Coordinates of C-alpha atoms in Angstrom, one line a residue:
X1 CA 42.6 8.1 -12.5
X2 CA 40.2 8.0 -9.5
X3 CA 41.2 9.1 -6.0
X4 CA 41.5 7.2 -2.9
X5 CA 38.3 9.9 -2.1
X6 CA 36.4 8.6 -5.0
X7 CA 37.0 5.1 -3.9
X8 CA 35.8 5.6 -0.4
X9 CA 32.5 7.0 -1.6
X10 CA 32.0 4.2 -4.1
X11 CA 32.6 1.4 -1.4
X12 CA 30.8 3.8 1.0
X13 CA 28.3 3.7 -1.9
X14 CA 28.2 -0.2 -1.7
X15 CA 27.6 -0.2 2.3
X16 CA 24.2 -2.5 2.8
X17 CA 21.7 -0.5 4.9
X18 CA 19.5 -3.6 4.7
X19 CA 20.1 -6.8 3.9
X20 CA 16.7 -8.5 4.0
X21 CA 18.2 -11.9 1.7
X22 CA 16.2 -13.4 0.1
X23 CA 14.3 -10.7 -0.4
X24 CA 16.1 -8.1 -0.8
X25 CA 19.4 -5.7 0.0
X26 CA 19.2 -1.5 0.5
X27 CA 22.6 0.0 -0.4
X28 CA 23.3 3.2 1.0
X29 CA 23.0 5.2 -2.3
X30 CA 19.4 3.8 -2.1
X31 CA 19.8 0.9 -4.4
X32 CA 17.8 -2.2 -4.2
X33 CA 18.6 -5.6 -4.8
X34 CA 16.3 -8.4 -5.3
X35 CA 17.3 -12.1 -6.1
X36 CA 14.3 -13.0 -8.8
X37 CA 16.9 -15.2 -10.7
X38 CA 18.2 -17.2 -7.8
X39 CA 14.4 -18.2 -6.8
X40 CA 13.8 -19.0 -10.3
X41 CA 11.2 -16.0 -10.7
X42 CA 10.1 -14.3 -14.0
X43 CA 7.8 -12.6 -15.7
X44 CA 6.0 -14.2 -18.7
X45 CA 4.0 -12.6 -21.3
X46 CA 0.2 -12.4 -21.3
X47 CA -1.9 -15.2 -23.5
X48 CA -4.2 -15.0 -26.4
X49 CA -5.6 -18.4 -25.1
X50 CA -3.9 -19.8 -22.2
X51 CA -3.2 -23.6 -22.8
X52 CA -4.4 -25.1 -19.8
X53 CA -7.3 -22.8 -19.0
X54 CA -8.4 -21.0 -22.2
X55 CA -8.0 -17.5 -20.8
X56 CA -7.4 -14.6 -22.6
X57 CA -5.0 -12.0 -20.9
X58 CA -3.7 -8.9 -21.6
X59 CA -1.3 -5.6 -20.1
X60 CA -3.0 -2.5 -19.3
X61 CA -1.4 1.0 -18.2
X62 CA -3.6 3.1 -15.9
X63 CA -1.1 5.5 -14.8
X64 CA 2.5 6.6 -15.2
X65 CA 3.3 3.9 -12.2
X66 CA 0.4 1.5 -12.1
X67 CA 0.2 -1.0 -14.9
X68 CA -1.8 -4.2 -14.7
X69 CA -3.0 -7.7 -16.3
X70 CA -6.3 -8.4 -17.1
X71 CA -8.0 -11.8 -17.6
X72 CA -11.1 -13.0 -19.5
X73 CA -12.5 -16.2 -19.0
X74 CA -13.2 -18.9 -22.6
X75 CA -16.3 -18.4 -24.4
X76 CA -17.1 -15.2 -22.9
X77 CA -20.2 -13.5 -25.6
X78 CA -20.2 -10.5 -26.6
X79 CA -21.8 -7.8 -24.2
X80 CA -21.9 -10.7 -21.3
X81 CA -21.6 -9.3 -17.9
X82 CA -19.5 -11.0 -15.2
X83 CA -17.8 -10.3 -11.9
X84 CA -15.2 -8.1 -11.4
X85 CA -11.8 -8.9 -9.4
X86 CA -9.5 -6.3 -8.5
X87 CA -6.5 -8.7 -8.0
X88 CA -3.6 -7.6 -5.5
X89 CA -0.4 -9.6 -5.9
X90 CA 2.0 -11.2 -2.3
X91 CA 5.8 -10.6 -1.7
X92 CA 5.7 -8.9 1.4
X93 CA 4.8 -5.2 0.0
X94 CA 8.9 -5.5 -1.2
X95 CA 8.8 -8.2 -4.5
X96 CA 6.4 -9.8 -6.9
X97 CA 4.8 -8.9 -9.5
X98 CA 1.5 -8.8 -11.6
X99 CA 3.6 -10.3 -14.7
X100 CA 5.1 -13.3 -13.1
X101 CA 4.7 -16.5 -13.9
X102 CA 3.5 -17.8 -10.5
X103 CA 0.6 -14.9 -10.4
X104 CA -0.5 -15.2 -14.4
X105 CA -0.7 -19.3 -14.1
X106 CA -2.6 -19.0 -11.0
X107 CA -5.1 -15.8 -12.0
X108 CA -5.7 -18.3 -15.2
X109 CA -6.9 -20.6 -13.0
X110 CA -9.2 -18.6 -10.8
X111 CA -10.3 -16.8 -13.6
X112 CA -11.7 -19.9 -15.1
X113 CA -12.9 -21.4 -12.1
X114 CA -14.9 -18.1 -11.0
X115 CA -16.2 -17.3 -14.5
X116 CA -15.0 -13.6 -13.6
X117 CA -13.0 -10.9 -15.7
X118 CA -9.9 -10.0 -13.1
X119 CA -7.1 -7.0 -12.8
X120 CA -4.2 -8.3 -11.5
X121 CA -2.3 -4.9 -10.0
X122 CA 1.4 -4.5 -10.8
X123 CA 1.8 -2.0 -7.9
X124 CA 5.2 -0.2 -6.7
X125 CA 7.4 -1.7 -3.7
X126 CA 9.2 -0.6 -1.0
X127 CA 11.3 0.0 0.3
X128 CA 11.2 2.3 -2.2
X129 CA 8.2 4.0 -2.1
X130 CA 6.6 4.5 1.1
X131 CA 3.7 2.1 2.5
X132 CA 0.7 4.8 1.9
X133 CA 2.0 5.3 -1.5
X134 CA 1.4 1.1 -2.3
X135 CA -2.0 1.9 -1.0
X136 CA -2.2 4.6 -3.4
X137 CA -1.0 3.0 -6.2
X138 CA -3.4 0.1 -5.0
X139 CA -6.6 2.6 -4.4
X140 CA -6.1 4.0 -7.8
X141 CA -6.5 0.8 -9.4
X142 CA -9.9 0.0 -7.9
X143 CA -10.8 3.3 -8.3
X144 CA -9.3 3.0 -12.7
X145 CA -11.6 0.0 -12.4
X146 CA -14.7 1.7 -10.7
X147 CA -14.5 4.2 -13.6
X148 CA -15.9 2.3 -16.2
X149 CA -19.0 2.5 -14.5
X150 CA -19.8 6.4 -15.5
X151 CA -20.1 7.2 -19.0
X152 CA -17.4 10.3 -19.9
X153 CA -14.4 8.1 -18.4
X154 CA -11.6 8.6 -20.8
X155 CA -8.9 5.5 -20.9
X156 CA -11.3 2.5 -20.7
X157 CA -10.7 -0.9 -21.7
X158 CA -13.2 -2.4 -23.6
X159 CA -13.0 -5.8 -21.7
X160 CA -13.7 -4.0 -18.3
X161 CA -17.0 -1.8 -20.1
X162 CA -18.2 -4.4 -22.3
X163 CA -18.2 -7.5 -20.3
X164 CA -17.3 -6.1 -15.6
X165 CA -20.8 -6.0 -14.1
X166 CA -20.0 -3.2 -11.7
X167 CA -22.9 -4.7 -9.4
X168 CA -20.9 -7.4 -9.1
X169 CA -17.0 -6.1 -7.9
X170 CA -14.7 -7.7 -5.5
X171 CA -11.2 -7.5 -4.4
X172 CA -9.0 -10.0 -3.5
X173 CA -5.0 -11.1 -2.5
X174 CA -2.8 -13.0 -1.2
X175 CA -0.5 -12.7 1.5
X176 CA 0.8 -8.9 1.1
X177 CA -2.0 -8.5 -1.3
X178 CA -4.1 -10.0 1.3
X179 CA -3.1 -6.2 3.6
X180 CA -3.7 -4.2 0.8
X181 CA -7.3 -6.0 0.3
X182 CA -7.9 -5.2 4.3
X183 CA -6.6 -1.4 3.6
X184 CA -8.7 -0.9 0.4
X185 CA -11.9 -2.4 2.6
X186 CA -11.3 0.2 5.7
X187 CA -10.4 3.0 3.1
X188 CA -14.1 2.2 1.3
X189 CA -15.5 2.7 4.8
X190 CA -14.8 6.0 4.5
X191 CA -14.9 7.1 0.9
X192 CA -16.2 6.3 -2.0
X193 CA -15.7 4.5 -5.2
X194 CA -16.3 6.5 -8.7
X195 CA -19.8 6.0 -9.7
X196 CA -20.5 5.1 -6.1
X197 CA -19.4 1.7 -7.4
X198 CA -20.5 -0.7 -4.3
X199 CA -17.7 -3.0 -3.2
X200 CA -19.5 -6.9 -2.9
X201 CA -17.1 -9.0 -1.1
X202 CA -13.4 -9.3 -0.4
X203 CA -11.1 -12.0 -0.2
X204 CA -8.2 -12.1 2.4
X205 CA -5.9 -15.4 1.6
X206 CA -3.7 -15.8 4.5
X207 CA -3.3 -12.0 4.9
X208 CA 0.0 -10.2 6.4
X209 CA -1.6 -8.6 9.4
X210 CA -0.1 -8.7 12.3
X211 CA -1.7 -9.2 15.7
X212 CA 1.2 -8.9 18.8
X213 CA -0.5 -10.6 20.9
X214 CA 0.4 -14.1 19.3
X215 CA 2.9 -16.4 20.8
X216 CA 6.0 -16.4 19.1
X217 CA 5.1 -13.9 16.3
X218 CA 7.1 -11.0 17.1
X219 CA 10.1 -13.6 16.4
X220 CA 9.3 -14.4 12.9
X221 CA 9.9 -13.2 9.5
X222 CA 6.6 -11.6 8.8
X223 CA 6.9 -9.0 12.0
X224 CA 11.0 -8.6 11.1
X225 CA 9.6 -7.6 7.6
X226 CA 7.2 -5.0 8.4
X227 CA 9.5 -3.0 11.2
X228 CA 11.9 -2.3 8.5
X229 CA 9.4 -1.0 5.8
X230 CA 7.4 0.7 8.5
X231 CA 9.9 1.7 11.4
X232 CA 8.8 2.2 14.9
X233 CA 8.6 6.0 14.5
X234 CA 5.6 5.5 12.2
X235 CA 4.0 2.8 14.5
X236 CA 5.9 -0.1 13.8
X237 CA 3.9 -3.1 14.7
X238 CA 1.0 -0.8 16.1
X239 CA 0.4 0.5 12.8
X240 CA -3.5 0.1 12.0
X241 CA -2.1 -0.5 8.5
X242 CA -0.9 -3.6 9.6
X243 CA -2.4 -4.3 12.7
X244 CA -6.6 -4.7 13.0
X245 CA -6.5 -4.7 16.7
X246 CA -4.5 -1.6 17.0
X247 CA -5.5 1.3 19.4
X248 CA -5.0 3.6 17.0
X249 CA -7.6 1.6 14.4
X250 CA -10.8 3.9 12.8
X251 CA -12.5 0.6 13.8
X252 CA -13.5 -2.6 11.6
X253 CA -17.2 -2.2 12.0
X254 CA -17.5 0.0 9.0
X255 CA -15.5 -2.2 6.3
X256 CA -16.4 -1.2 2.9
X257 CA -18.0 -4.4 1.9
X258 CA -20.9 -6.9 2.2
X259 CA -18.8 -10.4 2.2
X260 CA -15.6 -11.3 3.6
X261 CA -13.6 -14.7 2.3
X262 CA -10.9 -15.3 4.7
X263 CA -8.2 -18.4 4.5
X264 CA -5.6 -19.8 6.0
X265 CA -3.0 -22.3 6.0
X266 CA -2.4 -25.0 9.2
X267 CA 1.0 -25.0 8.3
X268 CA 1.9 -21.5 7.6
X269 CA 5.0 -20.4 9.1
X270 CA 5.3 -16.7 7.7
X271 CA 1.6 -15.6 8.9
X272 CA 0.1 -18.0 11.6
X273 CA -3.3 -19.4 11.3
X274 CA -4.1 -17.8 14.4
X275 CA -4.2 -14.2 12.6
X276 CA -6.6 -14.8 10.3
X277 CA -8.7 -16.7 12.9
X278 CA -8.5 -13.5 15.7
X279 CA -9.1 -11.4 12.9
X280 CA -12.4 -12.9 12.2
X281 CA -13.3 -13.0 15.4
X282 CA -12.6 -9.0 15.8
X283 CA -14.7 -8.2 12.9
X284 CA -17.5 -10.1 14.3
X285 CA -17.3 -8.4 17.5
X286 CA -17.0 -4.7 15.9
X287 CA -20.5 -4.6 14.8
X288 CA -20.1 -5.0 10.9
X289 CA -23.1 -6.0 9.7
X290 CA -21.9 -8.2 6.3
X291 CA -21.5 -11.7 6.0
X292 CA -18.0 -13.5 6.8
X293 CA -16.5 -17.1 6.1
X294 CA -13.3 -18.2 7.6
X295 CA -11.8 -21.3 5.6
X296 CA -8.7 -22.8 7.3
X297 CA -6.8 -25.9 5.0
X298 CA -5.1 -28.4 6.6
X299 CA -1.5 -29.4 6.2
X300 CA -0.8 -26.7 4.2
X301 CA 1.1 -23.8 4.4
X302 CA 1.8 -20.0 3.1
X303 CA -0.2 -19.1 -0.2
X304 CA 0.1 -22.7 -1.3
X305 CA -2.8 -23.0 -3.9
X306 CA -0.7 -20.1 -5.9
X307 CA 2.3 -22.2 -6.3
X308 CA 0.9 -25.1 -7.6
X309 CA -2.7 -24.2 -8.7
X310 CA -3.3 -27.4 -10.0
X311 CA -2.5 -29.9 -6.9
X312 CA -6.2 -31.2 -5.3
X313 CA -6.4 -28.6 -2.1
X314 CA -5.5 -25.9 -4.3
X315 CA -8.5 -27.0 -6.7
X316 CA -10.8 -27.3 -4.0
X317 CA -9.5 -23.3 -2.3
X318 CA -9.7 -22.1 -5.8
X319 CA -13.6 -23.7 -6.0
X320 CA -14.4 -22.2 -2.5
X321 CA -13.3 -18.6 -4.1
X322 CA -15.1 -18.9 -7.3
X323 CA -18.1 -20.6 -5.3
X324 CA -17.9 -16.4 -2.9
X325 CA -17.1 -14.9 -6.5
X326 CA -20.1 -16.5 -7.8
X327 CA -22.8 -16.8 -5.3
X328 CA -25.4 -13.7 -6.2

């Protein structure tokens, strides 16, 4: 028979630290919570020959905590080269994933569109793991990727040697996915990728930075988010993680990459328009010497084109990313 101690430190057990609905819920023995079924969210198995698209997909392991998808686009010959997309899934660094359903029909899509061969990153979450050990996870993707470049690389996947021209590499997300894109870019100003593998162009769609200085944005979900899975003791909102125009920021001028593709969404309440618009402006005025585009879609709002790939302004987002994927 339990005791009325045991009882105590099971309810004590059920205490929320963090209730973050619908997100997610911290209990105090460190569980986590996260309401997938009440959203309607799951995964789905990867496709011989997608219906709608033709794509072939399949699940990869690179690590003991880093899985991932990989996509290759109809008709692809034998030994044909094409770009390579590192893919980096939204949720807010706390939910998502690579495998569901919402991610795999919309990498189909861009896939097709682009003509590319993609990894989409299954990546762990806080809160818990810690935000540098995402990056890590997220880092040792692209660098997995880079590896099939050099020739004694064990653990290759044929798709990635046969057909990823490693001339040709870009990385790209949405929302959270969207911050790990900006962190993998300021990392690869700094160090290098296996085979000095050159990093092309990156695509930030409407990408969780945060930039205090916008009206009302310390009073919204996005900024809320981010102070409990980086607390103010570890820079909170000043965070260069998080923040490009942070005073503790290396500086943007030496981003990792030749291209940027930036979007955003009029209507986006969760990150503003207005970030990825001052963030442009900031890397224009740091010095970087690549090439930028800033695509803004009216009337809609928050990663739209990944909900419903197949509505018109999602086709035309998804052509303008293919279009930067493409163009030599």
């Amino acid at each position: 028979m339990a005791s009325s101690s045991d009882d105590n430190k099971n309810n004590n057990n059920n205490d929320v630290v963090t209730d973050f609905f619908p997100f997610y819920r911290l209990y105090k023995d460190g569980r986590v919570e996260r309401f997938y079924e009440l959203v309607g969210v799951h995964e789905v198995p990867p496709s011989l020959e997608d219906p709608a698209t033709g794509v072939s997909s399949k699940d990869v392991s690179i690590s003991a905590n880093v899985s991932a998808r990989l996509y290759l686009p109809k008709n692809t010959a034998p030994n044909q080269k094409l770009p390579v997309l590192v893919y980096y899934h939204g949720g807010g660094l706390v939910i998502g994933s690579a495998f569901f359903k919402t991610e795999h029909c919309y990498l189909n899509h861009l896939v097709s569109e682009s003509n590319c061969i993609a990894i989409s990153v299954d990546y762990r979450l806080a809160p818990e793991h810690d935000i540098p050990t995402i990056y890590q996870d997220c880092w040792d993707a692209l660098q997995w990727v880079a590896s099939h470049s050099v020739f004694d690389t064990i653990n290759k996947d044929p798709w990635i040697e046969n057909h990823g021209d490693f001339n040709r590499v870009f990385v790209g997300g949405d929302s959270a996915g969207g911050n790990i894109v900006y962190n993998m870019i300021m990392r690869l100003g700094r160090e290098k990728l296996i085979g000095d593998v050159k990093l092309l162009g990156a695509i930030l769609a409407f990408p969780y930075l945060i930039i205090p200085s916008i009206e009302n944005f310390d009073k919204g979900l996005a900024y809320k988010l981010w102070n409990y899975i980086c607390p103010l003791s570890e820079g909170g909102n000043d965070n260069p993680m998080v923040n490009p125009v942070s005073t503790k920021s290396p500086g943007l001028s030496m981003l990792g990459c030749s291209r940027l593709f930036v979007c955003t969404g009029e209507k986006d309440e969760l990150v503003p328009a207005e970030v990825g618009t001052k963030f442009v402006k900031v890397v224009k005025k740091s010095g970087w010497k690549g090439e930028i585009e800033l695509i803004e879609v009216e009337g809609e709002g928050h990663v739209f084109q990944c909900e419903n790939p197949q509505a018109e302004k999602s086709k035309d987002l998804i052509k303008r990313m293919a279009s930067f994927i493409q163009r030599k």
